[in-house]
Amino acid sequence: MLNALNWLWTRNCLLCQARAPAGKDLCLACDQSLPRAQEACPRCGAPGAAVGTDAVCGECQRHPPAYDATRAVFRYAAPVDRLIQHLKYHGRLELSRVLGGYLAQHLLALDDPLPDVLLPVPLHVSRLRHRGYNQSLEIARCVGRELRIPLDRQGARRIRATAPQMELPRDQRRKNMRGAFEVDGSFSGQRVAIVDDVMTSGHTVNALAECLRNNGAQEVRVWVVARA
Ligand SMILES: [Zn+2]
Ligand SMILES: [Zn+2]
């Protein structure tokens, strides 16, 4: 009976169409080929920190970000980049469950102290209207459900429509995000985890983290599916 049920629940692998193990979205081979994040700066998640050290990178030493730590499951590389693009631009909402599931598993394995609340990076209302959903909210929903952490859907707003960070030259990204967010209410004494799909330069989450700090947040972490 159990075997029959397992068979019913098996899907084909999202990436190669081979049969995936029961309850999984990817076959074992594809799962193992995913570009897992390697050694990285614990503060900003930038790849390439010396193996086995906890030392923050030079950039974080020179300009400490407004957030305390970054956790990323993957590098922003194939095929994870494609999965995220499908979620974001092609309406493949079910991928938020897959990617959010990987993020939740990763966080459980790290055994970090869990925050009081999850805050998905908000989209500006014009982009939300155009896309119809916020992929970060969908990912955060899944993580919150699996780790039993409440979600704050209304706590922050994007008050300025900004150009996508990935389309801008590096030196313009910080300026692009300045004043982009507004936080409602108090986060006094709260430990918050900002949830996003991809972190590129970190300026987006930094702008949001600054707002949270100014509104009393005690600790701000960044949880992302992939780090570019
Ligand atoms: Zn596969
Ligand atoms: Zn760093």
PDB file of C-alpha atoms and ligand atoms in Angstrom:
ATOM      1  CA  MET A   1       0.000   0.000   0.000  1.00  0.00           C
ATOM      2  CA  LEU A   2       2.753   2.384   1.008  1.00  0.00           C
ATOM      3  CA  ASN A   3       4.636   1.619  -2.193  1.00  0.00           C
ATOM      4  CA  ALA A   4       1.565   2.291  -4.258  1.00  0.00           C
ATOM      5  CA  LEU A   5       1.113   5.653  -2.534  1.00  0.00           C
ATOM      6  CA  ASN A   6       4.758   6.510  -3.019  1.00  0.00           C
ATOM      7  CA  TRP A   7       4.407   5.762  -6.677  1.00  0.00           C
ATOM      8  CA  LEU A   8       1.406   8.065  -6.918  1.00  0.00           C
ATOM      9  CA  TRP A   9       3.361  10.879  -5.285  1.00  0.00           C
ATOM     10  CA  THR A  10       6.404  10.561  -7.476  1.00  0.00           C
ATOM     11  CA  ARG A  11       6.903  13.252 -10.016  1.00  0.00           C
ATOM     12  CA  ASN A  12       9.232  13.592 -12.920  1.00  0.00           C
ATOM     13  CA  CYS A  13      12.392  15.562 -12.240  1.00  0.00           C
ATOM     14  CA  LEU A  14      11.872  19.256 -12.947  1.00  0.00           C
ATOM     15  CA  LEU A  15      15.152  19.471 -14.810  1.00  0.00           C
ATOM     16  CA  CYS A  16      15.623  16.226 -16.737  1.00  0.00           C
ATOM     17  CA  GLN A  17      12.224  14.496 -16.629  1.00  0.00           C
ATOM     18  CA  ALA A  18      13.678  11.315 -15.086  1.00  0.00           C
ATOM     19  CA  ARG A  19      11.587   9.848 -12.283  1.00  0.00           C
ATOM     20  CA  ALA A  20      12.282  11.645  -8.998  1.00  0.00           C
ATOM     21  CA  PRO A  21      12.256   9.915  -5.590  1.00  0.00           C
ATOM     22  CA  ALA A  22       8.898  10.052  -3.798  1.00  0.00           C
ATOM     23  CA  GLY A  23       8.097  13.516  -2.501  1.00  0.00           C
ATOM     24  CA  LYS A  24      11.028  15.113  -4.358  1.00  0.00           C
ATOM     25  CA  ASP A  25      10.971  17.508  -7.282  1.00  0.00           C
ATOM     26  CA  LEU A  26      14.411  16.660  -8.606  1.00  0.00           C
ATOM     27  CA  CYS A  27      16.047  13.320  -9.335  1.00  0.00           C
ATOM     28  CA  LEU A  28      19.082  12.439  -7.237  1.00  0.00           C
ATOM     29  CA  ALA A  29      21.587  13.212 -10.004  1.00  0.00           C
ATOM     30  CA  CYS A  30      20.146  16.677 -10.673  1.00  0.00           C
ATOM     31  CA  ASP A  31      19.877  17.412  -6.955  1.00  0.00           C
ATOM     32  CA  GLN A  32      23.549  16.609  -6.509  1.00  0.00           C
ATOM     33  CA  SER A  33      24.567  18.736  -9.476  1.00  0.00           C
ATOM     34  CA  LEU A  34      23.018  21.925  -8.062  1.00  0.00           C
ATOM     35  CA  PRO A  35      25.547  24.744  -7.479  1.00  0.00           C
ATOM     36  CA  ARG A  36      25.601  24.749  -3.680  1.00  0.00           C
ATOM     37  CA  ALA A  37      27.138  27.824  -2.083  1.00  0.00           C
ATOM     38  CA  GLN A  38      30.718  27.235  -0.974  1.00  0.00           C
ATOM     39  CA  GLU A  39      32.743  29.058   1.658  1.00  0.00           C
ATOM     40  CA  ALA A  40      31.506  32.613   1.883  1.00  0.00           C
ATOM     41  CA  CYS A  41      31.710  35.739   4.003  1.00  0.00           C
ATOM     42  CA  PRO A  42      29.324  35.078   6.924  1.00  0.00           C
ATOM     43  CA  ARG A  43      28.220  38.704   6.903  1.00  0.00           C
ATOM     44  CA  CYS A  44      27.415  39.408   3.243  1.00  0.00           C
ATOM     45  CA  GLY A  45      27.565  35.948   1.698  1.00  0.00           C
ATOM     46  CA  ALA A  46      30.161  36.966  -0.908  1.00  0.00           C
ATOM     47  CA  PRO A  47      31.842  33.791  -2.109  1.00  0.00           C
ATOM     48  CA  GLY A  48      35.522  33.149  -1.677  1.00  0.00           C
ATOM     49  CA  ALA A  49      36.289  33.544   2.019  1.00  0.00           C
ATOM     50  CA  ALA A  50      39.182  31.380   3.162  1.00  0.00           C
ATOM     51  CA  VAL A  51      38.096  27.821   3.879  1.00  0.00           C
ATOM     52  CA  GLY A  52      37.431  27.105   7.507  1.00  0.00           C
ATOM     53  CA  THR A  53      37.560  30.707   8.709  1.00  0.00           C
ATOM     54  CA  ASP A  54      34.739  32.777  10.089  1.00  0.00           C
ATOM     55  CA  ALA A  55      36.400  36.007   9.041  1.00  0.00           C
ATOM     56  CA  VAL A  56      34.261  38.591   7.287  1.00  0.00           C
ATOM     57  CA  CYS A  57      35.422  39.840   3.892  1.00  0.00           C
ATOM     58  CA  GLY A  58      37.419  43.029   3.378  1.00  0.00           C
ATOM     59  CA  GLU A  59      34.409  44.892   1.999  1.00  0.00           C
ATOM     60  CA  CYS A  60      32.359  44.123   5.149  1.00  0.00           C
ATOM     61  CA  GLN A  61      35.288  45.219   7.323  1.00  0.00           C
ATOM     62  CA  ARG A  62      35.561  48.528   5.489  1.00  0.00           C
ATOM     63  CA  HIS A  63      31.811  49.147   5.154  1.00  0.00           C
ATOM     64  CA  PRO A  64      29.887  46.945   7.617  1.00  0.00           C
ATOM     65  CA  PRO A  65      26.407  46.334   6.173  1.00  0.00           C
ATOM     66  CA  ALA A  66      23.221  47.054   8.125  1.00  0.00           C
ATOM     67  CA  TYR A  67      22.458  43.325   8.349  1.00  0.00           C
ATOM     68  CA  ASP A  68      24.242  40.861  10.620  1.00  0.00           C
ATOM     69  CA  ALA A  69      24.527  37.715   8.529  1.00  0.00           C
ATOM     70  CA  THR A  70      23.668  36.181   5.166  1.00  0.00           C
ATOM     71  CA  ARG A  71      22.643  32.633   4.394  1.00  0.00           C
ATOM     72  CA  ALA A  72      22.428  31.453   0.785  1.00  0.00           C
ATOM     73  CA  VAL A  73      21.742  27.925  -0.410  1.00  0.00           C
ATOM     74  CA  PHE A  74      23.118  28.222  -3.921  1.00  0.00           C
ATOM     75  CA  ARG A  75      25.398  30.211  -6.135  1.00  0.00           C
ATOM     76  CA  TYR A  76      23.464  32.065  -8.831  1.00  0.00           C
ATOM     77  CA  ALA A  77      24.519  29.673 -11.566  1.00  0.00           C
ATOM     78  CA  ALA A  78      22.929  27.079 -13.853  1.00  0.00           C
ATOM     79  CA  PRO A  79      20.459  25.506 -13.393  1.00  0.00           C
ATOM     80  CA  VAL A  80      19.333  27.464 -10.302  1.00  0.00           C
ATOM     81  CA  ASP A  81      19.436  30.775 -12.211  1.00  0.00           C
ATOM     82  CA  ARG A  82      17.001  29.304 -14.730  1.00  0.00           C
ATOM     83  CA  LEU A  83      14.638  28.051 -12.012  1.00  0.00           C
ATOM     84  CA  ILE A  84      14.597  31.504 -10.411  1.00  0.00           C
ATOM     85  CA  GLN A  85      13.982  33.211 -13.764  1.00  0.00           C
ATOM     86  CA  HIS A  86      11.092  30.856 -14.469  1.00  0.00           C
ATOM     87  CA  LEU A  87       9.611  31.657 -11.063  1.00  0.00           C
ATOM     88  CA  LYS A  88      10.072  35.374 -11.538  1.00  0.00           C
ATOM     89  CA  TYR A  89       9.268  36.031 -15.155  1.00  0.00           C
ATOM     90  CA  HIS A  90       7.290  33.054 -16.430  1.00  0.00           C
ATOM     91  CA  GLY A  91       4.677  32.606 -13.733  1.00  0.00           C
ATOM     92  CA  ARG A  92       6.007  29.233 -12.563  1.00  0.00           C
ATOM     93  CA  LEU A  93       4.762  29.836  -9.024  1.00  0.00           C
ATOM     94  CA  GLU A  94       5.152  26.207  -7.994  1.00  0.00           C
ATOM     95  CA  LEU A  95       8.926  26.747  -8.118  1.00  0.00           C
ATOM     96  CA  SER A  96       8.651  28.922  -4.997  1.00  0.00           C
ATOM     97  CA  ARG A  97       7.778  25.765  -3.073  1.00  0.00           C
ATOM     98  CA  VAL A  98      10.786  23.924  -4.510  1.00  0.00           C
ATOM     99  CA  LEU A  99      13.277  26.761  -3.933  1.00  0.00           C
ATOM    100  CA  GLY A 100      11.743  27.694  -0.575  1.00  0.00           C
ATOM    101  CA  GLY A 101      12.015  24.040   0.421  1.00  0.00           C
ATOM    102  CA  TYR A 102      15.748  24.057  -0.323  1.00  0.00           C
ATOM    103  CA  LEU A 103      16.152  27.265   1.680  1.00  0.00           C
ATOM    104  CA  ALA A 104      14.275  25.846   4.673  1.00  0.00           C
ATOM    105  CA  GLN A 105      16.311  22.616   4.611  1.00  0.00           C
ATOM    106  CA  HIS A 106      19.547  24.585   4.387  1.00  0.00           C
ATOM    107  CA  LEU A 107      18.624  26.732   7.398  1.00  0.00           C
ATOM    108  CA  LEU A 108      17.612  23.706   9.446  1.00  0.00           C
ATOM    109  CA  ALA A 109      20.936  22.034   8.669  1.00  0.00           C
ATOM    110  CA  LEU A 110      22.850  25.155   9.769  1.00  0.00           C
ATOM    111  CA  ASP A 111      21.063  25.076  13.109  1.00  0.00           C
ATOM    112  CA  ASP A 112      21.123  28.895  13.369  1.00  0.00           C
ATOM    113  CA  PRO A 113      18.943  30.571  15.983  1.00  0.00           C
ATOM    114  CA  LEU A 114      15.626  31.294  14.263  1.00  0.00           C
ATOM    115  CA  PRO A 115      14.308  34.868  13.939  1.00  0.00           C
ATOM    116  CA  ASP A 116      11.005  36.152  15.328  1.00  0.00           C
ATOM    117  CA  VAL A 117       9.653  37.128  11.952  1.00  0.00           C
ATOM    118  CA  LEU A 118      10.283  36.775   8.208  1.00  0.00           C
ATOM    119  CA  LEU A 119      10.120  39.817   5.981  1.00  0.00           C
ATOM    120  CA  PRO A 120      10.013  39.182   2.225  1.00  0.00           C
ATOM    121  CA  VAL A 121      11.604  41.961   0.157  1.00  0.00           C
ATOM    122  CA  PRO A 122       8.589  43.916  -1.113  1.00  0.00           C
ATOM    123  CA  LEU A 123       8.062  44.792  -4.754  1.00  0.00           C
ATOM    124  CA  HIS A 124       6.996  48.237  -5.813  1.00  0.00           C
ATOM    125  CA  VAL A 125       3.254  48.298  -6.422  1.00  0.00           C
ATOM    126  CA  SER A 126       3.754  48.962 -10.157  1.00  0.00           C
ATOM    127  CA  ARG A 127       5.910  45.843 -10.564  1.00  0.00           C
ATOM    128  CA  LEU A 128       3.597  43.796  -8.369  1.00  0.00           C
ATOM    129  CA  ARG A 129       0.672  44.795 -10.567  1.00  0.00           C
ATOM    130  CA  HIS A 130       2.609  43.832 -13.666  1.00  0.00           C
ATOM    131  CA  ARG A 131       3.880  40.487 -12.355  1.00  0.00           C
ATOM    132  CA  GLY A 132       0.831  39.576 -10.312  1.00  0.00           C
ATOM    133  CA  TYR A 133       2.810  38.151  -7.404  1.00  0.00           C
ATOM    134  CA  ASN A 134       5.951  38.709  -5.385  1.00  0.00           C
ATOM    135  CA  GLN A 135       8.333  35.767  -5.741  1.00  0.00           C
ATOM    136  CA  SER A 136      10.080  36.653  -2.461  1.00  0.00           C
ATOM    137  CA  LEU A 137       6.786  36.513  -0.598  1.00  0.00           C
ATOM    138  CA  GLU A 138       6.014  33.120  -2.140  1.00  0.00           C
ATOM    139  CA  ILE A 139       9.430  31.777  -1.102  1.00  0.00           C
ATOM    140  CA  ALA A 140       9.071  33.261   2.405  1.00  0.00           C
ATOM    141  CA  ARG A 141       5.628  31.711   2.748  1.00  0.00           C
ATOM    142  CA  CYS A 142       7.122  28.274   2.168  1.00  0.00           C
ATOM    143  CA  VAL A 143      10.081  28.846   4.522  1.00  0.00           C
ATOM    144  CA  GLY A 144       7.788  30.238   7.223  1.00  0.00           C
ATOM    145  CA  ARG A 145       5.507  27.238   6.989  1.00  0.00           C
ATOM    146  CA  GLU A 146       8.359  24.733   7.227  1.00  0.00           C
ATOM    147  CA  LEU A 147      10.254  26.499  10.019  1.00  0.00           C
ATOM    148  CA  ARG A 148       7.115  27.771  11.788  1.00  0.00           C
ATOM    149  CA  ILE A 149       8.124  31.421  11.700  1.00  0.00           C
ATOM    150  CA  PRO A 150       5.442  34.077  11.197  1.00  0.00           C
ATOM    151  CA  LEU A 151       5.513  36.232   8.102  1.00  0.00           C
ATOM    152  CA  ASP A 152       5.252  40.000   8.059  1.00  0.00           C
ATOM    153  CA  ARG A 153       3.519  40.890   4.791  1.00  0.00           C
ATOM    154  CA  GLN A 154       2.731  44.513   5.532  1.00  0.00           C
ATOM    155  CA  GLY A 155       5.753  45.643   7.531  1.00  0.00           C
ATOM    156  CA  ALA A 156       7.709  47.162   4.667  1.00  0.00           C
ATOM    157  CA  ARG A 157       6.871  48.915   1.436  1.00  0.00           C
ATOM    158  CA  ARG A 158       8.868  49.764  -1.612  1.00  0.00           C
ATOM    159  CA  ILE A 159       8.137  53.411  -2.106  1.00  0.00           C
ATOM    160  CA  ARG A 160      10.255  53.975  -5.185  1.00  0.00           C
ATOM    161  CA  ALA A 161      10.186  51.972  -8.410  1.00  0.00           C
ATOM    162  CA  THR A 162      13.838  51.103  -8.997  1.00  0.00           C
ATOM    163  CA  ALA A 163      15.649  49.695 -12.000  1.00  0.00           C
ATOM    164  CA  PRO A 164      16.486  45.991 -11.556  1.00  0.00           C
ATOM    165  CA  GLN A 165      19.857  45.834  -9.774  1.00  0.00           C
ATOM    166  CA  MET A 166      21.236  43.220 -12.160  1.00  0.00           C
ATOM    167  CA  GLU A 167      20.802  45.582 -15.106  1.00  0.00           C
ATOM    168  CA  LEU A 168      22.861  48.347 -13.525  1.00  0.00           C
ATOM    169  CA  PRO A 169      26.604  48.860 -13.448  1.00  0.00           C
ATOM    170  CA  ARG A 170      28.093  48.007 -10.068  1.00  0.00           C
ATOM    171  CA  ASP A 171      28.796  51.619  -9.058  1.00  0.00           C
ATOM    172  CA  GLN A 172      25.170  52.674  -9.535  1.00  0.00           C
ATOM    173  CA  ARG A 173      23.520  49.935  -7.508  1.00  0.00           C
ATOM    174  CA  ARG A 174      23.858  51.520  -4.072  1.00  0.00           C
ATOM    175  CA  LYS A 175      22.474  54.837  -5.290  1.00  0.00           C
ATOM    176  CA  ASN A 176      19.616  53.047  -7.045  1.00  0.00           C
ATOM    177  CA  MET A 177      18.369  51.592  -3.749  1.00  0.00           C
ATOM    178  CA  ARG A 178      18.681  54.709  -1.597  1.00  0.00           C
ATOM    179  CA  GLY A 179      15.306  55.584  -0.071  1.00  0.00           C
ATOM    180  CA  ALA A 180      13.645  52.666  -1.844  1.00  0.00           C
ATOM    181  CA  PHE A 181      11.904  51.272   1.229  1.00  0.00           C
ATOM    182  CA  GLU A 182       9.704  52.443   4.033  1.00  0.00           C
ATOM    183  CA  VAL A 183       8.954  50.453   7.163  1.00  0.00           C
ATOM    184  CA  ASP A 184       5.635  50.715   8.973  1.00  0.00           C
ATOM    185  CA  GLY A 185       5.344  50.281  12.701  1.00  0.00           C
ATOM    186  CA  SER A 186       7.989  49.236  15.135  1.00  0.00           C
ATOM    187  CA  PHE A 187      10.341  46.281  14.945  1.00  0.00           C
ATOM    188  CA  SER A 188      11.575  47.097  18.438  1.00  0.00           C
ATOM    189  CA  GLY A 189      13.663  44.262  19.872  1.00  0.00           C
ATOM    190  CA  GLN A 190      12.745  41.927  17.006  1.00  0.00           C
ATOM    191  CA  ARG A 191      15.035  39.514  15.240  1.00  0.00           C
ATOM    192  CA  VAL A 192      14.115  39.699  11.573  1.00  0.00           C
ATOM    193  CA  ALA A 193      15.132  37.598   8.581  1.00  0.00           C
ATOM    194  CA  ILE A 194      14.764  39.311   5.209  1.00  0.00           C
ATOM    195  CA  VAL A 195      13.880  36.764   2.524  1.00  0.00           C
ATOM    196  CA  ASP A 196      14.719  37.213  -1.157  1.00  0.00           C
ATOM    197  CA  ASP A 197      15.276  35.059  -4.222  1.00  0.00           C
ATOM    198  CA  VAL A 198      18.659  36.395  -5.337  1.00  0.00           C
ATOM    199  CA  MET A 199      21.236  38.622  -3.691  1.00  0.00           C
ATOM    200  CA  THR A 200      23.555  40.390  -6.112  1.00  0.00           C
ATOM    201  CA  SER A 201      25.452  43.324  -4.631  1.00  0.00           C
ATOM    202  CA  GLY A 202      23.507  43.281  -1.373  1.00  0.00           C
ATOM    203  CA  HIS A 203      22.410  46.912  -1.742  1.00  0.00           C
ATOM    204  CA  THR A 204      18.716  45.999  -1.893  1.00  0.00           C
ATOM    205  CA  VAL A 205      18.677  44.031   1.359  1.00  0.00           C
ATOM    206  CA  ASN A 206      21.021  46.575   2.917  1.00  0.00           C
ATOM    207  CA  ALA A 207      18.589  49.421   2.212  1.00  0.00           C
ATOM    208  CA  LEU A 208      15.780  47.398   3.770  1.00  0.00           C
ATOM    209  CA  ALA A 209      17.948  46.359   6.724  1.00  0.00           C
ATOM    210  CA  GLU A 210      18.796  50.030   7.381  1.00  0.00           C
ATOM    211  CA  CYS A 211      15.073  50.818   7.621  1.00  0.00           C
ATOM    212  CA  LEU A 212      14.522  47.910  10.005  1.00  0.00           C
ATOM    213  CA  ARG A 213      17.408  49.057  12.207  1.00  0.00           C
ATOM    214  CA  ASN A 214      16.014  52.585  12.293  1.00  0.00           C
ATOM    215  CA  ASN A 215      12.727  51.081  13.443  1.00  0.00           C
ATOM    216  CA  GLY A 216      14.287  49.195  16.315  1.00  0.00           C
ATOM    217  CA  ALA A 217      15.153  45.742  14.915  1.00  0.00           C
ATOM    218  CA  GLN A 218      17.626  44.046  17.208  1.00  0.00           C
ATOM    219  CA  GLU A 219      19.028  41.682  14.621  1.00  0.00           C
ATOM    220  CA  VAL A 220      18.643  41.472  10.856  1.00  0.00           C
ATOM    221  CA  ARG A 221      19.603  38.392   8.868  1.00  0.00           C
ATOM    222  CA  VAL A 222      19.367  37.822   5.142  1.00  0.00           C
ATOM    223  CA  TRP A 223      18.076  34.526   3.782  1.00  0.00           C
ATOM    224  CA  VAL A 224      18.318  34.042   0.042  1.00  0.00           C
ATOM    225  CA  VAL A 225      17.997  31.158  -2.364  1.00  0.00           C
ATOM    226  CA  ALA A 226      21.022  32.204  -4.409  1.00  0.00           C
ATOM    227  CA  ARG A 227      23.986  34.538  -4.095  1.00  0.00           C
ATOM    228  CA  ALA A 228      25.416  36.024  -7.275  1.00  0.00           C
TER     229      ALA A 228
HETATM  230 ZN    ZN B   1      16.918  15.135 -13.013  1.00  0.00          ZN
HETATM  231 ZN    ZN B   2      31.331  40.319   3.404  1.00  0.00          ZN
END
